[in-house]
Tab-separated table of C-alpha atoms in Angstrom:
chain	number	residue	atom	x	y	z
A	981	MET	CA	37.727	53.986	-22.298
A	982	LEU	CA	39.476	55.484	-19.252
A	983	ARG	CA	36.431	57.599	-18.379
A	984	ARG	CA	34.077	54.604	-18.629
A	985	PHE	CA	36.502	52.520	-16.586
A	986	LEU	CA	36.737	55.089	-13.785
A	987	LYS	CA	32.961	55.489	-13.639
A	988	ASP	CA	32.210	51.753	-13.532
A	989	SER	CA	35.146	50.968	-11.268
A	990	PHE	CA	33.898	53.502	-8.718
A	991	ALA	CA	30.413	51.985	-8.759
A	992	TYR	CA	31.625	48.392	-8.406
A	993	SER	CA	34.105	49.378	-5.706
A	994	ALA	CA	31.424	51.277	-3.785
A	995	ALA	CA	29.247	48.168	-3.657
A	996	ASN	CA	32.144	46.053	-2.424
A	997	ILE	CA	33.231	48.679	0.081
A	998	LEU	CA	29.774	48.636	1.642
A	999	SER	CA	29.792	44.831	1.721
A	1000	HIS	CA	33.123	44.665	3.512
A	1001	LEU	CA	32.284	47.520	5.855
A	1002	VAL	CA	29.131	45.748	6.979
A	1003	SER	CA	31.139	42.555	7.447
A	1004	LEU	CA	33.702	44.406	9.567
A	1005	LEU	CA	31.019	46.113	11.647
A	1006	LEU	CA	29.515	42.730	12.449
A	1007	LEU	CA	32.904	41.188	13.226
A	1008	PRO	CA	33.169	42.513	16.826
A	1009	LEU	CA	29.770	40.971	17.552
A	1010	PHE	CA	30.443	37.636	15.876
A	1011	THR	CA	33.914	37.159	17.416
A	1012	ARG	CA	32.297	37.475	20.842
A	1013	VAL	CA	29.761	34.772	20.041
A	1014	LEU	CA	31.649	32.408	17.707
A	1015	SER	CA	34.865	30.671	18.761
A	1016	PRO	CA	38.088	30.499	16.686
A	1017	ALA	CA	37.256	26.816	16.033
A	1018	GLU	CA	33.875	27.788	14.533
A	1019	TYR	CA	35.606	30.345	12.328
A	1020	GLY	CA	37.984	27.546	11.354
A	1021	VAL	CA	35.037	25.359	10.315
A	1022	SER	CA	33.673	28.258	8.278
A	1023	ASP	CA	37.014	28.687	6.504
A	1024	ILE	CA	37.340	24.990	5.661
A	1025	LEU	CA	33.787	24.924	4.278
A	1026	GLN	CA	34.525	28.066	2.306
A	1027	ALA	CA	37.579	26.392	0.809
A	1028	ALA	CA	35.564	23.301	-0.133
A	1029	GLY	CA	32.851	25.545	-1.563
A	1030	SER	CA	35.405	27.254	-3.787
A	1031	VAL	CA	36.220	23.885	-5.347
A	1032	MET	CA	32.531	23.290	-6.037
A	1033	ARG	CA	32.154	26.733	-7.631
A	1034	ILE	CA	34.696	25.571	-10.184
A	1035	LEU	CA	33.705	21.948	-10.718
A	1036	ILE	CA	29.910	22.207	-10.715
A	1037	PRO	CA	29.316	24.907	-13.384
A	1038	LEU	CA	32.574	23.999	-15.206
A	1039	GLU	CA	33.631	27.670	-15.280
A	1040	ILE	CA	30.946	28.428	-17.863
A	1041	SER	CA	30.768	31.999	-16.542
A	1042	GLN	CA	34.255	32.698	-17.931
A	1043	ALA	CA	33.226	31.393	-21.331
A	1044	LEU	CA	30.057	33.512	-21.221
A	1045	ALA	CA	32.163	36.584	-20.466
A	1046	ARG	CA	34.398	35.920	-23.467
A	1047	TYR	CA	31.729	35.035	-26.045
A	1048	TYR	CA	29.006	37.407	-24.887
A	1049	ALA	CA	31.197	40.500	-24.849
A	1050	GLY	CA	32.776	39.547	-28.180
A	1051	THR	CA	29.429	39.105	-29.998
A	1052	LYS	CA	27.488	41.997	-31.537
A	1053	ASP	CA	24.386	40.082	-32.680
A	1054	GLU	CA	21.676	40.470	-30.010
A	1055	LEU	CA	20.003	37.118	-30.732
A	1056	THR	CA	23.294	35.280	-30.371
A	1057	LYS	CA	23.963	37.115	-27.096
A	1058	THR	CA	20.589	36.010	-25.755
A	1059	GLU	CA	21.255	32.399	-26.730
A	1060	TYR	CA	24.601	32.413	-24.936
A	1061	ALA	CA	23.140	34.021	-21.799
A	1062	SER	CA	20.061	31.799	-21.518
A	1063	THR	CA	22.007	28.592	-22.236
A	1064	ALA	CA	24.572	29.430	-19.550
A	1065	PHE	CA	21.823	30.283	-17.054
A	1066	VAL	CA	19.814	27.082	-17.598
A	1067	PHE	CA	22.938	24.922	-17.424
A	1068	THR	CA	24.099	26.648	-14.223
A	1069	ALA	CA	20.730	26.295	-12.503
A	1070	ILE	CA	20.406	22.585	-13.376
A	1071	VAL	CA	23.881	21.565	-12.197
A	1072	TRP	CA	23.529	23.458	-8.903
A	1073	ILE	CA	20.174	21.815	-8.193
A	1074	LEU	CA	21.695	18.374	-8.810
A	1075	TYR	CA	24.658	19.199	-6.583
A	1076	THR	CA	22.388	20.357	-3.747
A	1077	PHE	CA	20.370	17.153	-3.901
A	1078	ALA	CA	23.498	14.958	-3.813
A	1079	SER	CA	25.066	16.959	-0.971
A	1080	PHE	CA	21.954	16.717	1.188
A	1081	LEU	CA	21.847	12.967	0.558
A	1082	PHE	CA	25.496	12.432	1.575
A	1083	SER	CA	25.920	15.280	4.071
A	1084	VAL	CA	27.087	13.038	6.943
A	1085	PRO	CA	30.063	11.387	5.172
A	1086	PHE	CA	30.988	14.657	3.438
A	1087	SER	CA	31.089	16.622	6.702
A	1088	ASN	CA	33.094	13.862	8.355
A	1089	LEU	CA	35.566	13.848	5.458
A	1090	LEU	CA	36.070	17.618	5.529
A	1091	LEU	CA	35.885	18.373	9.240
A	1092	GLY	CA	36.470	15.045	10.919
A	1093	ASP	CA	33.239	15.347	12.903
A	1094	LEU	CA	29.740	14.052	12.104
A	1095	ASN	CA	28.164	16.786	14.238
A	1096	TRP	CA	28.791	19.397	11.524
A	1097	ALA	CA	26.458	17.670	8.997
A	1098	GLY	CA	23.626	20.154	9.585
A	1099	VAL	CA	25.957	23.106	9.046
A	1100	PHE	CA	27.268	21.451	5.876
A	1101	ARG	CA	23.727	21.161	4.449
A	1102	TRP	CA	23.012	24.853	4.968
A	1103	GLN	CA	26.365	25.775	3.491
A	1104	THR	CA	25.527	23.663	0.429
A	1105	LEU	CA	22.230	25.469	-0.120
A	1106	ALA	CA	23.884	28.852	0.322
A	1107	LEU	CA	26.632	27.863	-2.118
A	1108	ALA	CA	24.177	26.769	-4.829
A	1109	LEU	CA	22.039	29.910	-4.591
A	1110	ASN	CA	25.133	32.084	-4.573
A	1111	GLY	CA	26.431	30.330	-7.695
A	1112	ILE	CA	23.243	31.248	-9.577
A	1113	PHE	CA	23.339	34.793	-8.177
A	1114	PHE	CA	26.939	35.185	-9.359
A	1115	LEU	CA	26.000	34.336	-12.963
A	1116	LEU	CA	23.125	36.817	-12.914
A	1117	GLN	CA	25.442	39.532	-11.656
A	1118	LEU	CA	27.980	38.683	-14.327
A	1119	GLN	CA	25.254	39.176	-16.922
A	1120	SER	CA	24.497	42.677	-15.653
A	1121	ARG	CA	28.194	43.554	-15.777
A	1122	TYR	CA	28.590	42.520	-19.406
A	1123	ASP	CA	25.412	44.360	-20.346
A	1124	PHE	CA	27.003	47.424	-18.702
A	1125	ARG	CA	24.020	47.660	-16.328
A	1126	THR	CA	26.187	48.947	-13.526
A	1127	LYS	CA	23.279	50.266	-11.441
A	1128	ASP	CA	21.562	46.864	-11.500
A	1129	PHE	CA	24.768	45.210	-10.341
A	1130	VAL	CA	25.130	47.642	-7.464
A	1131	VAL	CA	21.496	47.334	-6.347
A	1132	SER	CA	21.534	43.529	-6.432
A	1133	SER	CA	24.812	43.555	-4.464
A	1134	LEU	CA	23.293	45.871	-1.867
A	1135	ALA	CA	20.227	43.639	-1.608
A	1136	PHE	CA	22.465	40.649	-0.924
A	1137	VAL	CA	24.572	42.481	1.661
A	1138	ILE	CA	21.687	44.049	3.568
A	1139	VAL	CA	19.457	40.976	3.695
A	1140	SER	CA	22.258	38.508	4.492
A	1141	SER	CA	23.694	40.747	7.213
A	1142	ILE	CA	20.352	41.339	8.924
A	1143	VAL	CA	19.345	37.674	8.834
A	1144	SER	CA	22.790	36.506	10.036
A	1145	ALA	CA	22.881	39.037	12.876
A	1146	LEU	CA	19.365	38.227	14.073
A	1147	THR	CA	19.814	34.456	13.963
A	1148	ILE	CA	23.281	34.406	15.550
A	1149	LEU	CA	22.847	37.092	18.204
A	1150	LEU	CA	19.184	36.694	19.114
A	1151	CYS	CA	18.352	33.099	18.240
A	1152	GLY	CA	21.711	31.552	19.186
A	1153	SER	CA	21.992	29.629	15.926
A	1154	GLY	CA	25.804	29.787	15.959
A	1155	ILE	CA	27.669	29.270	12.730
A	1156	ARG	CA	24.484	28.152	10.937
A	1157	GLY	CA	23.252	31.733	11.135
A	1158	MET	CA	25.973	32.812	8.701
A	1159	TYR	CA	24.524	30.468	6.088
A	1160	TYR	CA	20.922	31.415	6.878
A	1161	GLY	CA	21.890	34.949	5.934
A	1162	GLN	CA	23.651	33.908	2.742
A	1163	VAL	CA	20.637	31.881	1.607
A	1164	ALA	CA	18.271	34.793	2.188
A	1165	GLY	CA	20.620	37.332	0.602
A	1166	SER	CA	21.242	35.230	-2.505
A	1167	LEU	CA	17.497	34.720	-2.978
A	1168	PHE	CA	16.707	38.436	-2.760
A	1169	GLY	CA	19.642	39.431	-4.953
A	1170	SER	CA	18.820	36.811	-7.578
A	1171	ILE	CA	15.155	37.800	-7.742
A	1172	PHE	CA	16.095	41.426	-8.374
A	1173	ALA	CA	18.820	40.596	-10.928
A	1174	LEU	CA	16.557	38.177	-12.799
A	1175	GLY	CA	13.719	40.688	-12.806
A	1176	ARG	CA	15.938	43.358	-14.344
A	1177	GLY	CA	17.640	41.152	-16.938
A	1178	TRP	CA	14.956	38.573	-17.722
A	1179	HIS	CA	14.912	39.474	-21.428
A	1180	ARG	CA	18.441	38.086	-21.774
A	1181	PHE	CA	17.296	34.621	-20.720
A	1182	LEU	CA	14.571	34.055	-23.319
A	1183	GLY	CA	16.824	32.422	-25.893
A	1184	GLY	CA	16.135	28.905	-24.689
A	1185	PHE	CA	18.711	26.176	-24.217
A	1186	LYS	CA	20.915	25.676	-27.288
A	1187	PHE	CA	23.222	22.674	-27.286
A	1188	ARG	CA	25.472	24.189	-29.922
A	1189	ARG	CA	25.983	27.266	-27.731
A	1190	LEU	CA	26.624	25.060	-24.708
A	1191	ARG	CA	29.226	23.139	-26.692
A	1192	GLU	CA	31.016	26.383	-27.665
A	1193	LEU	CA	30.985	27.620	-24.090
A	1194	LEU	CA	32.251	24.364	-22.596
A	1195	ILE	CA	34.987	23.955	-25.219
A	1196	PHE	CA	36.321	27.321	-24.080
A	1197	SER	CA	35.787	26.808	-20.355
A	1198	GLY	CA	36.855	23.137	-20.150
A	1199	PRO	CA	40.613	23.803	-20.044
A	1200	LEU	CA	39.974	26.574	-17.513
A	1201	VAL	CA	38.600	24.105	-14.956
A	1202	PRO	CA	41.993	22.616	-14.037
A	1203	ALA	CA	43.426	26.124	-14.221
A	1204	SER	CA	40.818	27.408	-11.786
A	1205	LEU	CA	41.324	24.389	-9.537
A	1206	SER	CA	44.971	25.342	-9.479
A	1207	VAL	CA	43.954	28.861	-8.461
A	1208	PHE	CA	41.889	27.346	-5.659
A	1209	ILE	CA	44.786	25.204	-4.501
A	1210	ALA	CA	47.088	28.214	-4.463
A	1211	ALA	CA	44.494	30.253	-2.537
A	1212	TYR	CA	43.221	27.665	-0.037
A	1213	ILE	CA	45.932	25.069	0.488
A	1214	ASP	CA	47.187	27.239	3.341
A	1215	ARG	CA	44.034	26.485	5.398
A	1216	PHE	CA	44.418	22.749	4.906
A	1217	ALA	CA	48.127	22.905	5.765
A	1218	ILE	CA	47.316	24.818	8.966
A	1219	GLN	CA	44.568	22.314	9.806
A	1220	ARG	CA	47.004	19.459	9.166
A	1221	TYR	CA	49.876	20.739	11.310
A	1222	MET	CA	48.023	23.007	13.765
A	1223	THR	CA	44.353	23.276	14.860
A	1224	LEU	CA	40.958	24.495	13.639
A	1225	ALA	CA	41.353	27.422	16.036
A	1226	ASP	CA	44.548	28.435	14.210
A	1227	VAL	CA	42.645	28.201	10.935
A	1228	GLY	CA	40.074	30.557	12.461
A	1229	VAL	CA	42.722	33.108	13.484
A	1230	TYR	CA	44.285	32.927	10.031
A	1231	GLY	CA	40.814	33.324	8.513
A	1232	ILE	CA	40.286	36.568	10.442
A	1233	ALA	CA	43.550	37.907	8.987
A	1234	ILE	CA	42.318	36.958	5.520
A	1235	LYS	CA	39.000	38.698	6.178
A	1236	PHE	CA	40.836	41.949	6.910
A	1237	SER	CA	43.246	41.518	4.012
A	1238	SER	CA	40.254	41.018	1.730
A	1239	LEU	CA	39.770	44.776	2.002
A	1240	MET	CA	42.334	44.848	-0.781
A	1241	SER	CA	39.577	43.129	-2.762
A	1242	LEU	CA	37.618	46.370	-2.628
A	1243	LEU	CA	40.147	47.731	-5.054
A	1244	LEU	CA	40.669	44.488	-6.958
A	1245	VAL	CA	37.035	43.531	-7.554
A	1246	GLY	CA	36.036	47.044	-8.544
A	1247	VAL	CA	38.885	47.314	-11.031
A	1248	ALA	CA	38.366	43.819	-12.473
A	1249	SER	CA	34.589	44.282	-12.764
A	1250	ALA	CA	35.073	47.435	-14.803
A	1251	LEU	CA	38.241	46.475	-16.689
A	1252	ASN	CA	37.397	43.022	-18.067
A	1253	PRO	CA	34.255	44.004	-20.036
A	1254	LEU	CA	36.109	46.964	-21.538
A	1255	ILE	CA	39.081	44.842	-22.560
A	1256	TYR	CA	36.964	42.133	-24.176
A	1257	SER	CA	34.778	44.609	-26.065
A	1258	LYS	CA	37.502	47.110	-27.092
A	1259	HIS	CA	40.696	45.066	-27.365
A	1260	GLU	CA	40.885	45.644	-31.147
A	1261	ASP	CA	41.040	49.428	-30.640
A	1262	PRO	CA	44.695	50.550	-31.056
A	1263	SER	CA	44.345	52.938	-28.106
A	1264	THR	CA	43.296	50.225	-25.650
A	1265	PRO	CA	46.826	49.030	-24.637
A	1266	VAL	CA	47.788	52.621	-23.811
A	1267	ALA	CA	44.609	53.076	-21.758
A	1268	ILE	CA	45.269	49.828	-19.872
A	1269	GLU	CA	48.807	50.996	-19.064
A	1270	ARG	CA	47.443	54.256	-17.607
A	1271	ILE	CA	44.843	52.366	-15.556
A	1272	PHE	CA	47.624	50.113	-14.299
A	1273	ARG	CA	49.561	53.100	-12.962
A	1274	PHE	CA	46.572	54.316	-10.955
A	1275	PHE	CA	46.049	50.777	-9.721
A	1276	LEU	CA	49.638	50.628	-8.455
A	1277	ILE	CA	49.191	53.916	-6.608
A	1278	ALA	CA	45.984	52.782	-4.907
A	1279	GLY	CA	47.413	49.347	-4.129
A	1280	SER	CA	50.617	50.697	-2.596
A	1281	THR	CA	48.598	53.057	-0.374
A	1282	ILE	CA	46.479	50.181	0.944
A	1283	LEU	CA	49.570	48.035	1.494
A	1284	CYS	CA	51.278	50.771	3.513
A	1285	GLY	CA	48.145	51.240	5.619
A	1286	PHE	CA	47.886	47.567	6.500
A	1287	ALA	CA	51.593	47.285	7.274
A	1288	LEU	CA	51.432	50.178	9.734
A	1289	PHE	CA	48.015	49.758	11.370
A	1290	SER	CA	47.322	45.994	11.446
A	1291	VAL	CA	47.585	45.785	15.246
A	1292	GLU	CA	45.044	48.569	15.783
A	1293	ALA	CA	42.631	47.018	13.285
A	1294	ILE	CA	42.677	43.612	14.957
A	1295	SER	CA	42.472	45.109	18.472
A	1296	VAL	CA	39.403	47.204	17.654
A	1297	PHE	CA	37.391	44.590	15.777
A	1298	THR	CA	38.170	41.306	17.535
A	1299	THR	CA	38.818	39.727	20.921
A	1300	PRO	CA	42.241	38.671	22.329
A	1301	GLU	CA	41.711	35.133	20.984
A	1302	PHE	CA	42.219	36.522	17.465
A	1303	PHE	CA	45.070	39.029	18.066
A	1304	GLY	CA	47.600	36.675	16.452
A	1305	ALA	CA	46.091	37.572	13.074
A	1306	ALA	CA	47.836	40.975	13.115
A	1307	SER	CA	51.260	39.455	12.446
A	1308	VAL	CA	50.289	37.961	9.066
A	1309	MET	CA	47.726	40.495	7.862
A	1310	PRO	CA	50.177	42.740	5.897
A	1311	ILE	CA	51.725	39.709	4.210
A	1312	LEU	CA	48.306	38.463	3.084
A	1313	VAL	CA	47.422	41.895	1.697
A	1314	LEU	CA	50.629	41.834	-0.354
A	1315	SER	CA	49.690	38.355	-1.609
A	1316	ALA	CA	46.241	39.579	-2.691
A	1317	PHE	CA	47.814	42.535	-4.488
A	1318	LEU	CA	50.281	40.373	-6.417
A	1319	GLY	CA	47.542	37.861	-7.211
A	1320	SER	CA	45.503	40.563	-8.952
A	1321	LEU	CA	48.200	41.622	-11.421
A	1322	PRO	CA	47.402	38.975	-14.108
A	1323	MET	CA	44.225	40.883	-15.021
A	1324	PHE	CA	46.515	43.502	-16.585
A	1325	SER	CA	48.005	40.840	-18.867
A	1326	PRO	CA	44.925	39.818	-20.923
A	1327	GLY	CA	46.824	38.545	-23.966
A	1328	ILE	CA	46.553	34.840	-23.137
A	1329	LEU	CA	42.769	34.895	-22.700
A	1330	LEU	CA	42.187	37.218	-25.658
A	1331	ALA	CA	44.063	34.710	-27.813
A	1332	LYS	CA	41.969	31.921	-26.225
A	1333	ARG	CA	45.143	30.122	-25.107
A	1334	THR	CA	43.416	28.530	-22.163
A	1335	LYS	CA	45.918	25.659	-22.019
A	1336	VAL	CA	48.664	28.166	-21.282
A	1337	VAL	CA	46.522	29.536	-18.450
A	1338	ALA	CA	46.092	26.016	-17.103
A	1339	PHE	CA	49.839	25.373	-17.217
A	1340	ILE	CA	50.780	28.608	-15.414
A	1341	THR	CA	48.183	28.220	-12.685
A	1342	ALA	CA	49.067	24.550	-12.177
A	1343	LEU	CA	52.707	25.458	-11.617
A	1344	SER	CA	51.686	28.235	-9.218
A	1345	ALA	CA	49.462	25.842	-7.276
A	1346	ALA	CA	52.182	23.206	-7.082
A	1347	LEU	CA	54.634	25.772	-5.740
A	1348	ALA	CA	52.117	27.080	-3.181
A	1349	THR	CA	51.394	23.534	-2.003
A	1350	LEU	CA	55.065	22.654	-1.641
A	1351	LEU	CA	55.909	25.865	0.222
A	1352	ASN	CA	52.935	25.584	2.587
A	1353	PHE	CA	53.798	22.070	3.667
A	1354	ILE	CA	57.444	23.092	4.145
A	1355	LEU	CA	56.949	26.409	5.943
A	1356	VAL	CA	53.799	25.930	8.048
A	1357	PRO	CA	55.360	23.231	10.294
A	1358	VAL	CA	58.343	25.559	10.835
A	1359	ILE	CA	56.904	29.069	11.316
A	1360	GLY	CA	53.158	28.450	11.605
A	1361	ILE	CA	50.612	30.729	9.955
A	1362	ALA	CA	53.357	33.145	8.841
A	1363	GLY	CA	54.685	30.335	6.641
A	1364	ALA	CA	51.303	30.025	4.955
A	1365	ALA	CA	51.186	33.759	4.241
A	1366	LEU	CA	54.742	33.834	2.833
A	1367	SER	CA	53.988	30.848	0.594
A	1368	ASN	CA	51.089	32.742	-0.943
A	1369	VAL	CA	53.229	35.814	-1.627
A	1370	ILE	CA	55.904	33.823	-3.469
A	1371	ALA	CA	53.421	31.824	-5.554
A	1372	SER	CA	51.325	34.892	-6.450
A	1373	GLY	CA	54.369	36.914	-7.490
A	1374	LEU	CA	55.734	34.225	-9.800
A	1375	LYS	CA	52.308	33.662	-11.346
A	1376	ALA	CA	51.956	37.385	-12.104
A	1377	ALA	CA	55.392	37.396	-13.758
A	1378	ALA	CA	54.506	34.385	-15.916
A	1379	TYR	CA	51.226	35.976	-17.077
A	1380	SER	CA	53.039	39.164	-18.027
A	1381	LEU	CA	55.779	37.411	-19.996
A	1382	CYS	CA	53.390	35.107	-21.878
A	1383	GLY	CA	50.688	37.729	-22.429
A	1384	LYS	CA	53.047	40.117	-24.237
A	1385	LYS	CA	53.350	37.626	-27.080
A	1386	TYR	CA	49.632	37.859	-27.924
A	1387	TYR	CA	48.700	41.382	-26.783
A	1388	PRO	CA	51.678	43.663	-26.084
A	1389	ILE	CA	51.224	46.245	-23.347
A	1390	HIS	CA	54.363	48.197	-22.489
A	1391	TYR	CA	54.383	48.658	-18.741
A	1392	GLY	CA	58.113	48.855	-18.211
A	1393	LEU	CA	59.924	47.939	-15.027
A	1394	ARG	CA	60.306	51.528	-13.834
A	1395	SER	CA	56.937	51.661	-12.050
A	1396	PHE	CA	57.569	48.368	-10.249
A	1397	ALA	CA	61.084	49.399	-9.216
A	1398	PHE	CA	59.876	52.691	-7.771
A	1399	LEU	CA	57.016	50.962	-5.968
A	1400	VAL	CA	59.314	48.604	-4.071
A	1401	ALA	CA	60.889	51.382	-1.979
A	1402	PRO	CA	57.813	52.776	-0.168
A	1403	ILE	CA	56.214	49.343	0.340
A	1404	SER	CA	59.465	47.877	1.691
A	1405	GLY	CA	59.877	50.929	3.907
A	1406	SER	CA	56.447	50.524	5.485
A	1407	PHE	CA	56.997	46.795	6.067
A	1408	LEU	CA	60.413	47.420	7.656
A	1409	TYR	CA	58.899	50.105	9.858
A	1410	HIS	CA	56.256	47.585	10.960
A	1411	ILE	CA	58.926	45.002	11.856
A	1412	ILE	CA	61.520	47.316	13.463
A	1413	GLY	CA	59.016	49.515	15.307
A	1414	SER	CA	57.045	46.641	16.853
A	1415	GLY	CA	56.977	47.115	20.633
A	1416	LYS	CA	59.177	50.259	20.611
A	1417	PRO	CA	58.022	53.192	22.812
A	1418	TRP	CA	58.478	55.737	20.019
A	1419	ASN	CA	56.236	53.760	17.656
A	1420	ASN	CA	52.933	55.392	18.614
A	1421	PHE	CA	49.858	56.067	16.498
A	1422	ILE	CA	50.962	59.584	15.477
A	1423	ALA	CA	54.381	58.335	14.335
A	1424	ARG	CA	52.750	55.621	12.235
A	1425	ALA	CA	50.313	58.145	10.764
A	1426	PHE	CA	53.210	60.342	9.607
A	1427	ALA	CA	54.980	57.278	8.208
A	1428	PHE	CA	51.826	56.281	6.327
A	1429	VAL	CA	51.470	59.713	4.722
A	1430	PHE	CA	55.151	59.773	3.765
A	1431	PHE	CA	55.305	56.291	2.242
A	1432	SER	CA	51.947	56.661	0.431
A	1433	LEU	CA	52.812	60.011	-1.140
A	1434	ALA	CA	56.272	58.772	-2.069
A	1435	GLY	CA	54.799	55.752	-3.833
A	1436	ALA	CA	52.175	57.817	-5.649
A	1437	TRP	CA	54.731	60.352	-6.873
A	1438	LEU	CA	57.334	57.829	-7.968
A	1439	VAL	CA	54.894	55.610	-9.877
A	1440	GLY	CA	52.725	58.184	-11.585
A	1441	GLY	CA	53.156	61.728	-10.340
A	1442	LYS	CA	52.414	63.353	-13.684
A	1443	GLU	CA	49.420	61.079	-14.350
A	1444	LEU	CA	48.024	61.836	-10.913
A	1445	ILE	CA	48.356	65.589	-11.364
A	1446	SER	CA	46.685	65.331	-14.784
A	1447	LEU	CA	43.788	63.326	-13.320
A	1448	ILE	CA	43.255	65.773	-10.437
A	1449	SER	CA	43.341	68.736	-12.852
A	1450	GLY	CA	40.739	67.031	-15.049
A	1451	ILE	CA	38.457	66.401	-12.070
A	1452	ARG	CA	38.761	70.038	-10.970
A	1453	SER	CA	37.965	71.366	-14.447
A	1454	ARG	CA	34.872	69.144	-14.683
A	1455	ALA	CA	33.779	70.310	-11.227
A	1456	ARG	CA	34.054	73.939	-12.322
A	1457	LYS	CA	31.921	73.247	-15.390
A	1458	VAL	CA	29.240	71.662	-13.233
A	1459	ARG	CA	29.155	74.765	-11.015
C-alpha cells in the first residue's frame, strides 16, 4: 500500500505543482494589469462558486467515491459512475440557465454593483464546466488511471493559462479573461477525460443507484456548507468591515499559501482511494500511520519555508499594492496544514456516520464565523487568518477523537509534540527578525535548513533513513 501511495501521490502532486507554478508565473503579469479590487471580486465570486459546487450536485461525488471504490462488481460500478455523471451534467446545465437569466440581481447581491453582471455570467459557465470536469477526474482517480488524471490536469492548466494570458494581456479583457481561460481549459480537460473513461458511463441512469448515492451524500451537504463557511467567511468578513481591495490582498496571500495544497491534494488523491479499497486489510492502519509521519515532515518543511521567506515571495511576484499579504501568508499556510489532517482520520466516513461529520463541520464553521466577526474589525486581515487556524485545529482534533471509535489508528502525541518546536521556532524567527539588520537572506536560509532538519529528525528520523535506504537500493538495482 505504501509503495502504491508514494507512486500515485508523486504523480498527483506533480500535476498540482505544475498548475500552481504556472499560476505563480502569471501572477507578476496579472498583478500589473488587474487591481486589488478586481482580485477582490474574483475572490468573492470564488467563494460563491464554492457554495454552488456543494449545493448543485448535492455532493454526489463523495458518495460515488465511497460506493464505487467499495464495489467489486464491474456492472454495478458502471451504473454508479454513469448515474452520477448524468445527474451532475443535468443539474449544472439547469444552474447555468438560471444564473444567466438572473445574472443582474445575483451580481448586485454578491458584489453590490450591477456592472459585474457580465463577469458573473462567465464565472457561472466556468463553474458549471469545471464541476463536470471535476467528476470526470474523480472517476479516473478511483479507477487508478493516474496517467489519465495527470494528462487531463495538464490539458486544463495549459489551455486555461494560455487563453487567460492572451485575453487579459493582449485583448484587455480584464477579469473576464480569467474565466475565458477556465471555460476553455475545462472543455479540453473534460473532452480528454471523457474520451479515456467513456466505457464507465455506459450504464445508463438508474434511479435506485441515484437514491443510494443521495442518501449517503445528503447529510454531507450541510457538512460541506460548513466547510465552505469555515474556509470563505473570512472574505465576507473582510468585505464587510474593510474593502474589496483588502479582500484582493488577502486573496493573494491565500494564493501563495495554496502551495501547501500541492502536498495536500497529492496526498489526498492517492490516499483516499487506497483507504476505501483496502480499509479491511489489517495492515492498512499501520501503513496510514507511516504515511502520516512523512506527511508531517513534508508539511513542517513547507511551513518553515513560508514563515521565513514570505516577504521575498510577495516582493518577487507582486507589486507594492499587494505587499501586505506577506504578514498573513505563514498563518494561512498553517491553517491549510491543520485543515488537511482529518483525511488521516477516516473512521467516521468508513462507518458512514455522515451526521457526525455534519455536526463537527457545523461547529467548526460556527466558530470560524464568530472569530472572524470578532477579530477582523480589531486586527484586520490577520484576524481572519488567525480565526482559520483556530477553527481548523479544533476540527482536526474532533475528527481524530471521533474517528478512533470506528477505525483506530495509533498516531500518538509524540510526533505532534516534537513538531511544535521547529514550527514555533521558525514563526518566532519571522516575528522577532522582522526589520532587523542581521536578518538577511543567508541567515534565513540557515534557519530554514536547521528548523526543517530538526522537524524531520524529531518526527520520523528512523522512517526517513529507512525510506532513503530503500530508494538507494532500488536505484542500484536499476543500474
